[in-house]
Coordinates of C-alpha atoms (C1' of nucleotides) in Angstrom, one line a residue:
Chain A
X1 CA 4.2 16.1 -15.7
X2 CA 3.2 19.1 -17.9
X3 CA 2.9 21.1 -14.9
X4 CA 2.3 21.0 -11.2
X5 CA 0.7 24.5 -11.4
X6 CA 2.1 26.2 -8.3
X7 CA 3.7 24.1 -6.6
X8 CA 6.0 21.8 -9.4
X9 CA 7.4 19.7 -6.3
X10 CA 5.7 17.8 -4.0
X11 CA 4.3 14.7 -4.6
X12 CA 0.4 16.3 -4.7
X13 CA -0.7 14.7 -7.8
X14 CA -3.4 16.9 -9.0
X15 CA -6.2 14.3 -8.9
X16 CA -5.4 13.7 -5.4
X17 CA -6.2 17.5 -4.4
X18 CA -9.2 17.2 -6.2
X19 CA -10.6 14.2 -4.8
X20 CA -9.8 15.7 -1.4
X21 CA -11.9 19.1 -2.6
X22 CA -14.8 17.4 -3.7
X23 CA -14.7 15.3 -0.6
X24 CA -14.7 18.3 1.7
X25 CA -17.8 19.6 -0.6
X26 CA -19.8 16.3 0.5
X27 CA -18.7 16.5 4.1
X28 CA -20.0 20.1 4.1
X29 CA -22.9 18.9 2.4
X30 CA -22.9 20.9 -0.9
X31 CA -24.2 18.1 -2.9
X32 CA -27.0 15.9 -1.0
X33 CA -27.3 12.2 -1.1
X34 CA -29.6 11.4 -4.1
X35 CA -28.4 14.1 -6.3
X36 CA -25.8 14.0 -9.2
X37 CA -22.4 15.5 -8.7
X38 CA -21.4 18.3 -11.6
X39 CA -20.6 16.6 -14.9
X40 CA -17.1 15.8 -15.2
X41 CA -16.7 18.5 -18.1
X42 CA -18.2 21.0 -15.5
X43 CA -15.5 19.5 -13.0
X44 CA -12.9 20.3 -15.5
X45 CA -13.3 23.9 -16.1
X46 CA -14.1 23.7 -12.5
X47 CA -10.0 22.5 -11.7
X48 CA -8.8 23.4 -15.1
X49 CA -7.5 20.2 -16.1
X50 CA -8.5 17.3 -18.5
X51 CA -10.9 14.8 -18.4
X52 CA -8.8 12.0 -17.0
X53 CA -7.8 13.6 -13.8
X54 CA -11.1 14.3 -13.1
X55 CA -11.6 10.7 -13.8
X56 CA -9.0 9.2 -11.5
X57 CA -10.0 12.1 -8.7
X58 CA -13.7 10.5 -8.7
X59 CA -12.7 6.8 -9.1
X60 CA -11.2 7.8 -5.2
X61 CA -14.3 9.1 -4.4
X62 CA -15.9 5.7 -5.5
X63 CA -13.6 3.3 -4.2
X64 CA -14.8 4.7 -0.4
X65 CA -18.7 4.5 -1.9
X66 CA -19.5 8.1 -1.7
X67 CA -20.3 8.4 -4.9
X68 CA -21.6 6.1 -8.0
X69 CA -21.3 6.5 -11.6
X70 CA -23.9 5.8 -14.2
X71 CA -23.1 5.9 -17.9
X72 CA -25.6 8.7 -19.7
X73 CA -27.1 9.5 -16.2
X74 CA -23.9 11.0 -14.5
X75 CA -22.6 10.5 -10.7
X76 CA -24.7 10.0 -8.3
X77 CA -23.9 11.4 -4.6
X78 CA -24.1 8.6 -1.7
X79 CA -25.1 9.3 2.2
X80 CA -21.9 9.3 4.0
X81 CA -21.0 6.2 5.9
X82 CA -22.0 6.4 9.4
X83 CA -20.5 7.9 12.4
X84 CA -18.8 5.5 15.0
X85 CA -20.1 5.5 18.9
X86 CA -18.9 2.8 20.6
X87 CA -18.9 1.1 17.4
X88 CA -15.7 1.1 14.3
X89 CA -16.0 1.6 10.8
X90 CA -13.3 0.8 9.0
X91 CA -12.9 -1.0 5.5
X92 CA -9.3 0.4 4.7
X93 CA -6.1 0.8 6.8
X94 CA -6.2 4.2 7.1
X95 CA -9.8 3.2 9.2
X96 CA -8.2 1.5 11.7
X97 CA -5.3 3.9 12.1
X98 CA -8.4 6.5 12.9
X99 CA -10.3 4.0 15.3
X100 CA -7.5 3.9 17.5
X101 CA -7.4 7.3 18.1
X102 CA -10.9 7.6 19.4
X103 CA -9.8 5.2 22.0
X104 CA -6.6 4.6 24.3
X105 CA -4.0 2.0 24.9
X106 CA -2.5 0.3 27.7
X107 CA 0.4 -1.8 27.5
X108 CA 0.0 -5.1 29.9
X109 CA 2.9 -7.1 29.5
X110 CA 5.9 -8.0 26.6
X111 CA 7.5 -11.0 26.3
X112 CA 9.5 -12.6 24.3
X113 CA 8.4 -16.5 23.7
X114 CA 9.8 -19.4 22.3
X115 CA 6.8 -21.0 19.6
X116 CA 5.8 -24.2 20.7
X117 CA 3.6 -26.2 18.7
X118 CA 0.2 -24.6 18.4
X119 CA 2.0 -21.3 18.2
X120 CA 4.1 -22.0 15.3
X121 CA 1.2 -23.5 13.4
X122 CA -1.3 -20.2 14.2
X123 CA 2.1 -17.8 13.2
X124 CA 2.9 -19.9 10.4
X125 CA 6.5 -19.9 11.4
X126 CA 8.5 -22.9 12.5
X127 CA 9.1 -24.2 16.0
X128 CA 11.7 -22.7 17.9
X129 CA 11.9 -19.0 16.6
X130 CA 11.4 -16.2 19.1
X131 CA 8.0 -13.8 18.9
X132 CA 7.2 -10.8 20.6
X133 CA 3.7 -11.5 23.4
X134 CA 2.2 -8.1 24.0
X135 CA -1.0 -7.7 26.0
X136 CA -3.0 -4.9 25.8
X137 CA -6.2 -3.2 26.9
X138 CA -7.9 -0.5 25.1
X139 CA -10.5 2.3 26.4
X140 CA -13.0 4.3 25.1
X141 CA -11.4 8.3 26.1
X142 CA -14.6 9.6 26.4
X143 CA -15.4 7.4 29.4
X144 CA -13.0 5.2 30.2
X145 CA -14.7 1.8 29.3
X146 CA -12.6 -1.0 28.1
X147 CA -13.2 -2.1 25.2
X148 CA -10.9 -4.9 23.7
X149 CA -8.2 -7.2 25.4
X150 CA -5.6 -8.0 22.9
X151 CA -3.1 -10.0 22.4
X152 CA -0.6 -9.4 19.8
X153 CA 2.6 -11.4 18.0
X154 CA 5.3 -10.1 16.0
X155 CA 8.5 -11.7 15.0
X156 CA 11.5 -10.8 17.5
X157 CA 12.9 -9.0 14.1
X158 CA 10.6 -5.6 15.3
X159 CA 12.0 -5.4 18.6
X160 CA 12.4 -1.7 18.6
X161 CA 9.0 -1.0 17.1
X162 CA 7.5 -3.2 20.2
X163 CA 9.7 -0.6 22.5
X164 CA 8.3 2.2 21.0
X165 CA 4.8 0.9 21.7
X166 CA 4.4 2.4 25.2
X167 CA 5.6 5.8 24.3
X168 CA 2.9 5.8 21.4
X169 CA -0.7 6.0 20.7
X170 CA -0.3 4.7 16.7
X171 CA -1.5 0.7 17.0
X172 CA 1.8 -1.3 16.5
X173 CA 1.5 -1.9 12.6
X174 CA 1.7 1.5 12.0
X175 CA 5.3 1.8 13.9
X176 CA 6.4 -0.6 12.1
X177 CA 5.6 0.6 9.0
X178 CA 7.3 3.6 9.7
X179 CA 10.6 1.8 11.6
X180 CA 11.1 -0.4 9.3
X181 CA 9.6 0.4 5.4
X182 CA 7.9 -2.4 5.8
X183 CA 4.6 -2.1 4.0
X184 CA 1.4 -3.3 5.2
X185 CA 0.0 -4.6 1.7
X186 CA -3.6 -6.3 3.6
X187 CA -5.0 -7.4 6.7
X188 CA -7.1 -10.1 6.7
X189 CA -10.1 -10.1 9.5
X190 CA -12.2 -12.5 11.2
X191 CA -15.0 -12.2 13.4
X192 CA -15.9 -14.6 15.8
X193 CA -18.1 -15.3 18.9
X194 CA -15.9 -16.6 21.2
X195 CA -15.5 -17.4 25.3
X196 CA -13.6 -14.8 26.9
X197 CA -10.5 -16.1 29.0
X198 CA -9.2 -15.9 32.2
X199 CA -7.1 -12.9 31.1
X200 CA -10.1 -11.4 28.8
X201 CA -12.4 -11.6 31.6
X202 CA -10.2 -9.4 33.8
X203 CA -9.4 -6.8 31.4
X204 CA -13.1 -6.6 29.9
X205 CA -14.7 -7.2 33.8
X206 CA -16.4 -9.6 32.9
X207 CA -16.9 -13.2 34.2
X208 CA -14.8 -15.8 32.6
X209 CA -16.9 -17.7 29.8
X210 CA -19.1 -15.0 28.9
X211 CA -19.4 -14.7 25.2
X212 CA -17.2 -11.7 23.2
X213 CA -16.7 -10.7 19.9
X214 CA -13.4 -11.8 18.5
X215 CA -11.4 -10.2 15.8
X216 CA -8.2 -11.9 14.6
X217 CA -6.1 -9.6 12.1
X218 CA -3.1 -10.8 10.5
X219 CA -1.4 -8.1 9.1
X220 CA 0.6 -9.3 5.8
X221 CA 3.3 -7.0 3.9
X222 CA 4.2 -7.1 -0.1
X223 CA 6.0 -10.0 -0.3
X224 CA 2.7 -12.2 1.4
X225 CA 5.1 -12.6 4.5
X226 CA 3.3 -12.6 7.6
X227 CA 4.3 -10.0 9.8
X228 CA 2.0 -9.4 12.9
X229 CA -0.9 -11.8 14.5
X230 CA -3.5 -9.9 16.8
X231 CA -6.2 -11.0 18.2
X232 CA -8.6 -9.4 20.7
X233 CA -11.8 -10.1 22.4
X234 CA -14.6 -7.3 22.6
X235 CA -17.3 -6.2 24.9
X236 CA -20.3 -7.5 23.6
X237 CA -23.2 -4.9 24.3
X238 CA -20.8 -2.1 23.9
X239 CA -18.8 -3.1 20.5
X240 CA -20.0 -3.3 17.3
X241 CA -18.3 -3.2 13.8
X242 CA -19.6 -1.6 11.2
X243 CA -18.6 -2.2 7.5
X244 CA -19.9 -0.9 4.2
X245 CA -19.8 -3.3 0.4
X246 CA -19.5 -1.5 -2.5
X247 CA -20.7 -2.4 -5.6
X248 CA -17.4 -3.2 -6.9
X249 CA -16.9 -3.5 -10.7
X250 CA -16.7 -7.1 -12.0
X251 CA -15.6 -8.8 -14.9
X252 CA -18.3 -10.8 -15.4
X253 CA -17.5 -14.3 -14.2
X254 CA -14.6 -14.8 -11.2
Chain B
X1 CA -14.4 2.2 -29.5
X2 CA -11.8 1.9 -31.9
X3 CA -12.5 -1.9 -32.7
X4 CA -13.3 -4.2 -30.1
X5 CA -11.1 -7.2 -32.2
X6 CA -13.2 -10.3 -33.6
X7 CA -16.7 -9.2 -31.2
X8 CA -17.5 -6.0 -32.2
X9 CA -20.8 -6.2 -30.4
X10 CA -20.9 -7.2 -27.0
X11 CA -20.6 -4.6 -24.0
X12 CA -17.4 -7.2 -23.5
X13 CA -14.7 -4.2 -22.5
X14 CA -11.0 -4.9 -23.6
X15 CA -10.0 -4.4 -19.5
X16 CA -12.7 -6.4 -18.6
X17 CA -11.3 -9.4 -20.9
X18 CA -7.7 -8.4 -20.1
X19 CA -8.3 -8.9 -15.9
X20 CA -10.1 -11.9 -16.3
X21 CA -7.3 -13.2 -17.8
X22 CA -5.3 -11.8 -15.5
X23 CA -7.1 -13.2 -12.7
X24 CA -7.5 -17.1 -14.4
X25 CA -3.3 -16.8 -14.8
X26 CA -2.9 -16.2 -10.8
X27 CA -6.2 -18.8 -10.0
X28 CA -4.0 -20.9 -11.9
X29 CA -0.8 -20.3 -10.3
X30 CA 1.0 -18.7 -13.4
X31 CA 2.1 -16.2 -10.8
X32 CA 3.5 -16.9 -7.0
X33 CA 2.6 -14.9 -4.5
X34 CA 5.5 -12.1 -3.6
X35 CA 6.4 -12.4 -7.6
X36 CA 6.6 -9.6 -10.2
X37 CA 4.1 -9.9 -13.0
X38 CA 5.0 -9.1 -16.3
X39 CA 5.3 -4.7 -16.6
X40 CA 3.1 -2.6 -17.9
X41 CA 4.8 -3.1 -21.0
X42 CA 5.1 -6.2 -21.8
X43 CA 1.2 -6.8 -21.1
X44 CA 0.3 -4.0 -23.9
X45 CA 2.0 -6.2 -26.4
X46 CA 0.8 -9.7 -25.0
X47 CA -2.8 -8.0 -25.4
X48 CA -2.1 -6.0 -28.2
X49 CA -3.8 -2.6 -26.7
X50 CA -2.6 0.6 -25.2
X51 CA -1.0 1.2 -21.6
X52 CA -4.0 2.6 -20.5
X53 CA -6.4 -0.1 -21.2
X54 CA -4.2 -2.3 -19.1
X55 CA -4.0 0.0 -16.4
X56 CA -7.6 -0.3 -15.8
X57 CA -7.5 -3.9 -16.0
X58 CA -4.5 -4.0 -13.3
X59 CA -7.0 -1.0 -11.1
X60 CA -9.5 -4.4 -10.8
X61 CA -6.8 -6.6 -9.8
X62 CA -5.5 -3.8 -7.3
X63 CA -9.4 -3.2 -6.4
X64 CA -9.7 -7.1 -5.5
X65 CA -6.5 -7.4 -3.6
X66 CA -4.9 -9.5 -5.6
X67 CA -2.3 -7.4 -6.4
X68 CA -0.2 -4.2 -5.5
X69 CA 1.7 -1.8 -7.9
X70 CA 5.0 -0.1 -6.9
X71 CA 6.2 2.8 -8.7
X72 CA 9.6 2.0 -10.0
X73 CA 9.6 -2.1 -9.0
X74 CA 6.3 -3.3 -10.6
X75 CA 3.1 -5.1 -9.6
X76 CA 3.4 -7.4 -6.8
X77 CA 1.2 -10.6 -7.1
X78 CA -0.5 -11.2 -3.7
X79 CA -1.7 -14.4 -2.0
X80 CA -5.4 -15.6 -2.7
X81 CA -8.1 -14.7 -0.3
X82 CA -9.1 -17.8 1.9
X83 CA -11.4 -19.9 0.8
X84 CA -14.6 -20.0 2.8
X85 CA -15.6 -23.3 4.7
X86 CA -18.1 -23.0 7.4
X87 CA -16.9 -19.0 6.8
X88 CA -18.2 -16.1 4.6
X89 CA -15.6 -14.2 2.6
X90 CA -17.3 -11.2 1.1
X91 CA -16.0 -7.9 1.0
X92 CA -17.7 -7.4 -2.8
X93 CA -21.6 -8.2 -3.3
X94 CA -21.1 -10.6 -5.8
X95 CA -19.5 -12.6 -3.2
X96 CA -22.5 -12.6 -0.9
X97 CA -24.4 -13.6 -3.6
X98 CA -21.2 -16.7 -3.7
X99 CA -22.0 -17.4 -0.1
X100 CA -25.8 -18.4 -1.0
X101 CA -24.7 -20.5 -3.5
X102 CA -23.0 -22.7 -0.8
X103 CA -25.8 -22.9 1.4
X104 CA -29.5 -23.7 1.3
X105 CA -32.6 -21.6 2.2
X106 CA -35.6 -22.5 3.7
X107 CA -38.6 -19.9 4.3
X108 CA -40.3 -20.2 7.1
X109 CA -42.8 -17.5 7.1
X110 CA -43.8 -14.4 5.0
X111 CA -46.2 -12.0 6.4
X112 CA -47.0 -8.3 5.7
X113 CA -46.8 -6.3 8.7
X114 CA -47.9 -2.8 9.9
X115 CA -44.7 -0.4 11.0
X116 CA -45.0 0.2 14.5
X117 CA -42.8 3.2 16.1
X118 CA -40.1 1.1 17.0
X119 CA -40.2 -0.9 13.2
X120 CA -40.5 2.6 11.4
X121 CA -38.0 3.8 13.4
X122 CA -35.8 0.4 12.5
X123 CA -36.7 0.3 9.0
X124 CA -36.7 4.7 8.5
X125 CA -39.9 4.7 7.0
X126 CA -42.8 6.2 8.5
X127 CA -45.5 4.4 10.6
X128 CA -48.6 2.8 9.5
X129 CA -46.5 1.4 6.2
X130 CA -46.9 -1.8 6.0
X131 CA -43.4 -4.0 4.5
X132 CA -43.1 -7.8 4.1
X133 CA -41.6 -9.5 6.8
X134 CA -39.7 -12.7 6.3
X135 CA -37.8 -15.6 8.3
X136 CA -36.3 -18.3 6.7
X137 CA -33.2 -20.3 8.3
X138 CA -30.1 -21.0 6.1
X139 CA -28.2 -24.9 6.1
X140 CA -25.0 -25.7 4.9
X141 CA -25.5 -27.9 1.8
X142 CA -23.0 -30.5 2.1
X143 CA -23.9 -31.7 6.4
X144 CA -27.5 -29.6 6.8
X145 CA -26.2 -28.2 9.8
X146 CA -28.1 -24.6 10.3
X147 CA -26.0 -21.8 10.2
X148 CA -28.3 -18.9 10.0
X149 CA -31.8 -17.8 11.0
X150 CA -33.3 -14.7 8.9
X151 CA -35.8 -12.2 9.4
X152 CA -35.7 -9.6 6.4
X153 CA -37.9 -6.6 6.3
X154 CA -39.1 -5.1 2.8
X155 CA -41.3 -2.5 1.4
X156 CA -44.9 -4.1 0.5
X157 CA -43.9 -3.1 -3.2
X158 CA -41.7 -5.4 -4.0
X159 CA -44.2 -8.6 -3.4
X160 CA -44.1 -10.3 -6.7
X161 CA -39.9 -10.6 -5.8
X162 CA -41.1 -12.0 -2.4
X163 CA -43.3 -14.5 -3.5
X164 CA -40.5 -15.8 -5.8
X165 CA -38.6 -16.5 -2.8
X166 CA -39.5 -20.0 -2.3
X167 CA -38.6 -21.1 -5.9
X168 CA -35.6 -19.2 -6.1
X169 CA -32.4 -19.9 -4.5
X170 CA -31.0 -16.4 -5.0
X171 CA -30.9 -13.7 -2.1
X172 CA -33.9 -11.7 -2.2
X173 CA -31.5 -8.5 -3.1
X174 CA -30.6 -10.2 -6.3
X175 CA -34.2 -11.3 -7.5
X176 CA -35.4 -7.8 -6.8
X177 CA -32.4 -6.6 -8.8
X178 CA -33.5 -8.6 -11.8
X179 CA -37.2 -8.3 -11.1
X180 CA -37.0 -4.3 -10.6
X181 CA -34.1 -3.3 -12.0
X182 CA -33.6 -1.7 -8.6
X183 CA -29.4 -1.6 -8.3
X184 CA -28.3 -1.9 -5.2
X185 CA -25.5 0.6 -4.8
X186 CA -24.5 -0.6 -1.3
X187 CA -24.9 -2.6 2.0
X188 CA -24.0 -1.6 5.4
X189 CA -23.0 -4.9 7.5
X190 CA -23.2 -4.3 11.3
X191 CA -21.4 -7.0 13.3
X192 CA -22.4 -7.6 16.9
X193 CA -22.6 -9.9 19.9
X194 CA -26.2 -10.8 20.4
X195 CA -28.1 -13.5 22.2
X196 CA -30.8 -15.6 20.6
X197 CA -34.3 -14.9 20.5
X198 CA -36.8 -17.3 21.1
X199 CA -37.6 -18.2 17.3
X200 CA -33.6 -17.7 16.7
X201 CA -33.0 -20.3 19.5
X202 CA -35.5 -22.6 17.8
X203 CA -33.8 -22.8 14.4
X204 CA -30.8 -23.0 15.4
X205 CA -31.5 -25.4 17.9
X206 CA -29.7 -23.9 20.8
X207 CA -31.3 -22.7 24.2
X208 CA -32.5 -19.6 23.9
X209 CA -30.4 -16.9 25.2
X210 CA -27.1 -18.5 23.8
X211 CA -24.5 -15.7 22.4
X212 CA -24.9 -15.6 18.6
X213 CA -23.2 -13.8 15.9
X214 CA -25.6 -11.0 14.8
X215 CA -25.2 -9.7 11.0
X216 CA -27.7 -6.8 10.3
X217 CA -27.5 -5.9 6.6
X218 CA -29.3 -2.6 5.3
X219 CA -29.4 -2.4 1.3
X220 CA -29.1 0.7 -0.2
X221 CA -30.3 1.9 -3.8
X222 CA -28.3 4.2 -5.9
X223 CA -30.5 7.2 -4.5
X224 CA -29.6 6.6 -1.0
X225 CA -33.2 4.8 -0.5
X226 CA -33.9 2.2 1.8
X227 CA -35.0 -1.3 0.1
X228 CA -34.1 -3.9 2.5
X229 CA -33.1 -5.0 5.8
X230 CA -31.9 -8.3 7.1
X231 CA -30.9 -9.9 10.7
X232 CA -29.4 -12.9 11.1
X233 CA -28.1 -14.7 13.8
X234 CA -25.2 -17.4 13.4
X235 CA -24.1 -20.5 15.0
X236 CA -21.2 -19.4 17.4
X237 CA -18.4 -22.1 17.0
X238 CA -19.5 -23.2 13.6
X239 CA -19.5 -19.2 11.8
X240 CA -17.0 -16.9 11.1
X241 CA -17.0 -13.6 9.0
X242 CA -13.3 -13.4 7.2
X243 CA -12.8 -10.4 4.8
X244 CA -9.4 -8.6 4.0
X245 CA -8.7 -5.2 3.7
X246 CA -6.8 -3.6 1.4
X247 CA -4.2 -1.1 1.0
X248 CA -6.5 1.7 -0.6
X249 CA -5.0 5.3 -2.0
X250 CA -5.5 7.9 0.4
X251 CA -5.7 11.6 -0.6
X252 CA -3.5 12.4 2.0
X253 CA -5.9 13.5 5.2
X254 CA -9.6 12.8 5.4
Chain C
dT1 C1' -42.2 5.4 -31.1
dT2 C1' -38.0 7.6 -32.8
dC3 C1' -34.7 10.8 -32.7
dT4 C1' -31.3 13.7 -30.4
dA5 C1' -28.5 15.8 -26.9
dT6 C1' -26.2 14.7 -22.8
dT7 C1' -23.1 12.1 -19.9
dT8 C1' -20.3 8.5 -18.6
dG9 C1' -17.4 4.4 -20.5
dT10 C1' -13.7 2.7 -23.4
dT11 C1' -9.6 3.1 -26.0
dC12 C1' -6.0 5.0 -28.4
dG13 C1' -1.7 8.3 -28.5
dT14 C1' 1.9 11.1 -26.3
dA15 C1' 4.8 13.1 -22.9
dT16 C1' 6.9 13.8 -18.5
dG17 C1' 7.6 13.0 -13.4
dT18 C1' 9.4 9.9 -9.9
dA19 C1' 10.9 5.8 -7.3
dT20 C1' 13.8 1.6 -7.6
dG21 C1' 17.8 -1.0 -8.3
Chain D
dA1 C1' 24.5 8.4 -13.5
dC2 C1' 21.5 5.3 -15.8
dA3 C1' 17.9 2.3 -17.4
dT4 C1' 13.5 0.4 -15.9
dA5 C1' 8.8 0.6 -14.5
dC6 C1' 5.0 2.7 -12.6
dA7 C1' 2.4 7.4 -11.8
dT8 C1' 0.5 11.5 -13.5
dA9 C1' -1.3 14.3 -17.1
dC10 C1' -2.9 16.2 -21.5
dG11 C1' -5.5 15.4 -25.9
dA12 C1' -8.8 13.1 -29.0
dA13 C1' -12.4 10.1 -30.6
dC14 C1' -16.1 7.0 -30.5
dA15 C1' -19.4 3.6 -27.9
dA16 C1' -23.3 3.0 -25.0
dA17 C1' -26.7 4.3 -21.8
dT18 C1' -30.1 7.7 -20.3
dA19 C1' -33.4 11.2 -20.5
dG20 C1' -36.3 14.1 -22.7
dA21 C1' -38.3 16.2 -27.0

DNA sequence: TTCTATTTGTTCGTATGTATG
DNA sequence: ACATACATACGAACAAATAGA
């Protein structure tokens, strides 16, 4: 790097302080929705620094839809996405990670089960191998309504990451990231109406049968291993999920 | 541009050929999933252009989550994203516009409406507007089973895209892309539990008050403006929403 | 309509920092 | 310690779209 300015150190790549400035600008409402953001040469007198960072600092700003860039118009600000009530918005990791802490955990049970057949095909590991069964029950802190009933698999592998779980309020994919460097590259979601069971029903209080909203998430690292199954039913009434699709550039066909 | 090889004329970027490419070699196989693809390097002289140009092209690889870069290793080739089968899989636009292509639409009725309080409060535009109001009820091509029922809401303006409706078999965001050259810079997707109304009921041909999948979709123009918005209800048992979420870079807090 | 200035998009070159093995 | 490979950063030039004269 030419120069780090003051600090020289720390990984705080420039554009990344940036990015995180003119964040805070639209959060505070300095630049209204509908308007265009200062031209990227104005930006770089603004951080004294060349036109790429400025660049890479506003392709962030993109990639979460707050802004949009149009060649010879400039870049045009974007309403911020909405606020969550009883209701998540998350379309990156770092979402969910913030969704949880709106809300709290209880652990229900952990065991460790042998896969039989249906299990082994849904984990996509073979028969016999050992998994972690965790049941939980999240609430809304505000007011204490429950809100999910999860069930969630890992391999016995994370056993001290599934120990931790109790003494933590980070959902379990993010101690294991941290226990064991293991990287969550993607989740991949889906949404579902399904009939809530016997256990669902109690946790939610609700009668058996009645229709939820359920969200599978399987939680995949680098490699495309499979690392962590959840699933867990929702209030219906009370939960929704909220998502926002950006226009996402496209080569053409594909 | 310096020279833009045997072309020359086309808005046909270099990145934009270079991902595509890219994207054909894993479609293809070229690459397994948890592989390394070829560095940095070795792409610049495979497509004969600087680092940079294949950095961007690698950015819409990363964007799509198809693959993941790590400083000092190289890029990770991830799995493909699911193919959809009675299941949506958008997380891009162009991917809802995909989704249509697998079904077929029927319009059922097309009406102009006045905005009453609770409409103009729905639709953010003030009373005594008047905007088009449409149903129509989507099949799946290949059994005709009905896997949605429609009613989109939008401004009276856009009429000559709403009477192409019938003989199109686009969305009604993409005609009035092409028919206004209105971009739409966004949707917001809210996900709920919701129970079927009497004309929802009907197409779907369940009793009415059976738990459906609601998807309300509000599309957003580049200046923040309103231009359409769309409930539908889904089949339970026979729809499911998959998407995926990525690892995205994170400015540290916000 | 045409021309021109502005603004973002694309592409090259170069150098150095930092994580991995 | 070393080589490799991606990350960050600066500089420069031209292309293409937009808006206004």
């Amino acid at each position: 790097m030419r120069s780090n300015g003051v600090r020289g150190v720390l990984p705080n790549p420039k554009h990344a302080q940036i990015s995180r400035n003119l964040i805070a600008d639209l959060k505070r409402g300095k630049f209204a929705p509908g308007e265009l953001l200062p031209t990227e040469a104005i930006l770089q007198k603004r951080f004294n620094c060349s036109r790429h960072t400025i660049r890479v600092a506003l392709r962030t700003l993109y990639e979460r839809g707050l802004v949009i860039s149009k060649q010879g118009k400039g870049t045009i600000v974007q309403k911020l996405p909405k606020q969550p009530l009883y209701q998540s918005t998350f379309s990156t990791l770092q979402s969910l990670v913030q969704y949880a802490k709106t809300t709290s955990r209880t652990v229900l049970t952990t065991n460790l089960v042998l896969l039989n057949e249906s299990l082994s095909h849904w984990l996509n590991c073979p028969q016999g191998y050992k998994w972690w069964k965790i049941r939980t029950k999240r609430q809304q802190k505000s007011d204490g309504t429950v809100v999910a009933s999860s069930t969630i698999y890992v391999p016995r592998y994370f056993e001290s990451a599934v120990s931790k779980l109790t003494k933590s309020a980070l959902p379990l994919f993010s101690i294991m990231q941290k226990e064991y460097l293991h990287e969550i590259a993607r989740v991949e979601q889906t949404f579902s109406v399904a009939y809530a069971t016997e256990e669902e029903a109690s946790d939610l209080n609700v009668k058996q049968g009645t229709a939820v909203m359920a969200i599978e998430r399987r939680f995949i690292d680098e490699r495309g291993g499979l690392i962590e199954v959840a699933r867990s039913a929702h209030q219906p009434e009370y939960f929704e999920y909220h998502m926002t699709l950006n226009q996402i550039t496209d080569p053409d066909n594909c």
